[in-house]
Amino acid sequence: MSTVAGLSATLLILGGLPAGAAPPGTPRPLHAGDRAATAHRGSTVSSLAPGDDDEEGSSDIMEQADQWNEARSAPGVVAPGAYSAAWAQLQSLPRTGGRWADETGLPYNSDDPRYRDINSNSSGGAGNVTGRVVGMAADDRGFVYAGSANGGVWRSSTGGGRWQPISDKLPAPATGDLRLDGRGRLWFATGEANTSATSFVGTGVYVLNDPRHGEFRTSDRVGGTELENTTIRALRFGGDTVWAATSRGVWTHSVANLAGPWHLEFAPNPSFLPGGADAADDNAAYKNIANDVAIDPRDPSKVVLAIGWRSSDDYNGFYTRVHGAWQKTTLGGDIASDPDNVGAVTFSRSADGSKYYAIEQSPEMLATNPDSNLYGVFVSASGNPLGPWTRIADYHKLAASGSALTDDGYMPGIQSWYNQFLQVDPNDPRHLYLGLEEVFETRDAGATWTTPGPYWNFPFPCWSIDPSKQTGDCHQTVHADQHAAAIGSSGGRSYLLVGDDGGIYKRPVNGRADASGHALDWASLNDGSMDVLQYYSVGVGLDRQGRNVGVAVSGGLQDNGQSILRPGDRVMGSNFGGDGGDTIVDPANGCNIAAEYVYLALSVTNNCAVNDGSWTTDPSKVSSRNVAPPDNALGSAGARFIAPIAANGNDWVAGGTHVWIQHKGFNIQSGADWINVFDLGAGHVATGVAISGGQVYVGWCGPCNNQGFTRGIAVGKADGTGWHQLDLPVDGVIPNRYVSGFDVDPANPNHVFVAMNGYSRKWTEGPGAGVGHVFESRDAGAHWTDISADLPDIPANAVKVIWGGGLIVGTDLGVFYRAPGRTGWKVLGRNLPTTTTMQLRTGPTGLRLYAATHGRGIQSYDLWQLLLFG
């Protein structure tokens, strides 16, 4: 993988896997039913299909991040300003009438007792979940604020739950940090900075003066455009100054006067910043990463900067100001200060200033230690950020504290480059909460630890798969992968709030725990009112549940498996675990489902994967079967992390390094039923597929990063004949950018449309970036026409032909419609929240459109509204 990660205007900019990162294959207990999960559950199933143990490790997440970025930045880096330009174009377009409906705005129970099949994590203990929450803030009157990965900021006045969106008028829904200042104002730093997959940059920092009643507006931005197209990992307050740790160094601004620009305090490699001599360098996005800022409580002028890329660079380290200039410094005590061991760092200060705490992730351990890359957790007992710092935990100590992660290859801190929070009890400087993959707690400043929020309940003796017992004698835990925490109160009662890959959880600050240190009193605050679920895909099919007749809606999610909503349901269930990728649903039977995990790891069920867990004692009762194409066995060498699949009746296509076809539809029994019809070529891997009327279209890239990026389209027949590569010169009509998706005219298989990701050449500094995002061919790809017209210059992910010849395109900022016989575009509907649309599908009748958004759930639009409202 390349270390390149261009500065894309709406997406992750720090997603590469540089030399020295964790080796491929780092094992991780899945949120899926593979060997690891099966072993936890005591299954008698001894073998699974090839590729079923392709576990999602720490390196897998980093690779997904790289691939997510490639789609939007290749063949080069994206210049600042692309985001604002696209947003302005969107605002200038007319809108159609009609309204969108939130299909998934109801509770999503990851422990739904209906779905205890082999590939589900139901009974793990996470309960109701939503999408990733990476920012938390709370006051002493029961108001709670949550910042989601790509769904904006939400408010609750009841200590959590009954959420209301308060940032929907802003152009950037990605959260970097969320803080209440001493005046009660809410600061929203946009641009998620955890360097994971599916992270997006933002448009700066916004301040809401009355967060209990108001909503963010574009006029609430602090300063100018200085922080646009960055990620912001932390905001810290010291005296009359706010400090922002960003992907382009450390910036400051007055907290008293919010006008005027931000001031760049320090960038270790300023020549790599936009406008600098090295701005076009492949590694520019990695050269000025700031993680956190520690401010001396006794003297706000004394500041320590934590600077560095998670996988090491010469500039990694701690910096202080000496005679007005920032210089590297060595902190006192046990904490490491050398570039090899200063990676992602988080600071937290006690309310009385008597103690400072720190998490330190080690790039060297990331490269060499298969168990963890956590260098340690530290305390400065004097409250001085210069130290001396004393190590109060390492991964061995945490593993022995009641953790669920005690096996070699996946121990506490294995993803400490991704999972970090520290929260000190404001009433007790010795009482500290630590977030890694799990939630840890110490009440004696680190002398002893417990794990109130273990990864899941599967490895513990209290666990049971019995639906009547939920998780046996185990109690509710939190979802895995922690990102944020806050302590709030109401009526004098204090509570802890944590944000993670599954949403928000709450328990009393002085909560109860069992003899193992596992909390007895976690409550999920994911009541369905805050739908920030991050979908990659959607599928819809007719379904009958008793008297309830309607459609079953399924979709694959980031770290929340596959959701399913059946007619009459008041709660969604999860019938497949892990990262849910692409999906196929039978329009005539919504319980015929093909669900992808990662790297084309496909499973098929013919009964919605309904199962009471009896498969654990009788393997013949398993409700889903593994049908992965052979490319899955090669992992990242065989397919994209989220690889494309498509169906037309019983004819299915799956894209890896080869084009795979099968003709048995949902009767497919194993991976052996796939037929290899075409080799895409050395180093080429599929990015989008379509099949209709026996004609198959496959988009690919390879290399897929900025260094030599190449794209192409292969075309052939489902019977294996006529396969060939289209002639797509670098400077041709089709831009040299990522091929995201196709749709085919159902009346003519030679009439095809393609959606292209990335930005046009005005913003993309790379060869052949070209212009346009939607292209049409009437001769199976021999000739193409750019039909983008006035469509905003924004990455396009999906295209869909609807009845009558209308065309719909899903992008990183919205969904657009072109009427039959017209050339201009309109924004579709009037209330779709700003977020990324990954996939578009119509329901069984073709009269309702479903959009899989990566941050605001599955949204639907009744297409009859186009006739009624235009």
Short mmCIF file of N, CA and C in Angstrom, two decimals, residues 732-735 737 741 743 752-756 770-777 784-788 799 807:
data_model
loop_
_atom_site.label_atom_id
_atom_site.label_comp_id
_atom_site.label_asym_id
_atom_site.label_seq_id
_atom_site.Cartn_x
_atom_site.Cartn_y
_atom_site.Cartn_z
N GLY A 732 -8.78 10.35 -21.76
CA GLY A 732 -9.99 10.11 -22.53
C GLY A 732 -11.21 10.76 -21.91
N VAL A 733 -12.38 10.44 -22.48
CA VAL A 733 -13.63 11.01 -21.97
C VAL A 733 -13.86 10.57 -20.53
N ILE A 734 -13.65 9.29 -20.25
CA ILE A 734 -13.77 8.78 -18.88
C ILE A 734 -12.52 9.21 -18.10
N PRO A 735 -12.67 9.99 -17.03
CA PRO A 735 -11.49 10.47 -16.31
C PRO A 735 -10.66 9.34 -15.72
N ARG A 737 -9.97 8.42 -12.89
CA ARG A 737 -10.34 8.43 -11.48
C ARG A 737 -11.08 7.12 -11.15
N GLY A 741 -19.49 3.12 -9.58
CA GLY A 741 -20.68 2.30 -9.75
C GLY A 741 -21.29 2.43 -11.13
N ASP A 743 -25.07 1.56 -13.56
CA ASP A 743 -26.41 1.04 -13.68
C ASP A 743 -26.71 0.87 -15.16
N VAL A 752 -25.59 1.92 -20.73
CA VAL A 752 -25.04 1.85 -19.38
C VAL A 752 -24.60 3.23 -18.92
N PHE A 753 -24.68 3.46 -17.61
CA PHE A 753 -24.23 4.69 -16.98
C PHE A 753 -23.16 4.34 -15.95
N VAL A 754 -22.19 5.22 -15.78
CA VAL A 754 -21.13 5.00 -14.80
C VAL A 754 -20.94 6.25 -13.96
N ALA A 755 -20.72 6.06 -12.65
CA ALA A 755 -20.43 7.14 -11.71
C ALA A 755 -18.96 7.12 -11.37
N MET A 756 -18.33 8.30 -11.41
CA MET A 756 -16.90 8.42 -11.14
C MET A 756 -16.69 9.20 -9.85
N GLY A 770 -9.26 14.66 -15.41
CA GLY A 770 -10.42 14.92 -16.25
C GLY A 770 -11.50 15.72 -15.57
N VAL A 771 -12.68 15.71 -16.17
CA VAL A 771 -13.84 16.42 -15.62
C VAL A 771 -15.03 15.48 -15.63
N GLY A 772 -16.05 15.85 -14.87
CA GLY A 772 -17.30 15.11 -14.89
C GLY A 772 -17.37 13.96 -13.92
N HIS A 773 -18.63 13.54 -13.64
CA HIS A 773 -18.87 12.47 -12.67
C HIS A 773 -19.85 11.42 -13.14
N VAL A 774 -20.64 11.72 -14.19
CA VAL A 774 -21.60 10.74 -14.69
C VAL A 774 -21.45 10.66 -16.21
N PHE A 775 -21.33 9.42 -16.72
CA PHE A 775 -21.10 9.21 -18.14
C PHE A 775 -22.06 8.14 -18.65
N GLU A 776 -22.39 8.25 -19.95
CA GLU A 776 -23.38 7.38 -20.57
C GLU A 776 -22.80 6.75 -21.83
N SER A 777 -23.11 5.46 -22.01
CA SER A 777 -22.74 4.77 -23.24
C SER A 777 -23.96 4.01 -23.76
N TRP A 784 -18.39 6.94 -25.04
CA TRP A 784 -18.98 7.52 -23.83
C TRP A 784 -19.28 9.00 -24.04
N THR A 785 -20.29 9.49 -23.31
CA THR A 785 -20.64 10.90 -23.31
C THR A 785 -20.73 11.39 -21.87
N ASP A 786 -20.12 12.54 -21.61
CA ASP A 786 -20.20 13.15 -20.28
C ASP A 786 -21.56 13.82 -20.14
N ILE A 787 -22.38 13.37 -19.20
CA ILE A 787 -23.70 13.96 -18.99
C ILE A 787 -23.77 14.66 -17.63
N SER A 788 -22.61 15.02 -17.08
CA SER A 788 -22.57 15.65 -15.76
C SER A 788 -23.24 17.02 -15.76
N VAL A 799 -25.13 5.44 -9.19
CA VAL A 799 -26.04 5.97 -10.21
C VAL A 799 -27.17 4.97 -10.38
N LEU A 807 -32.78 9.73 -14.04
CA LEU A 807 -31.48 9.29 -13.55
C LEU A 807 -31.22 9.91 -12.18
#
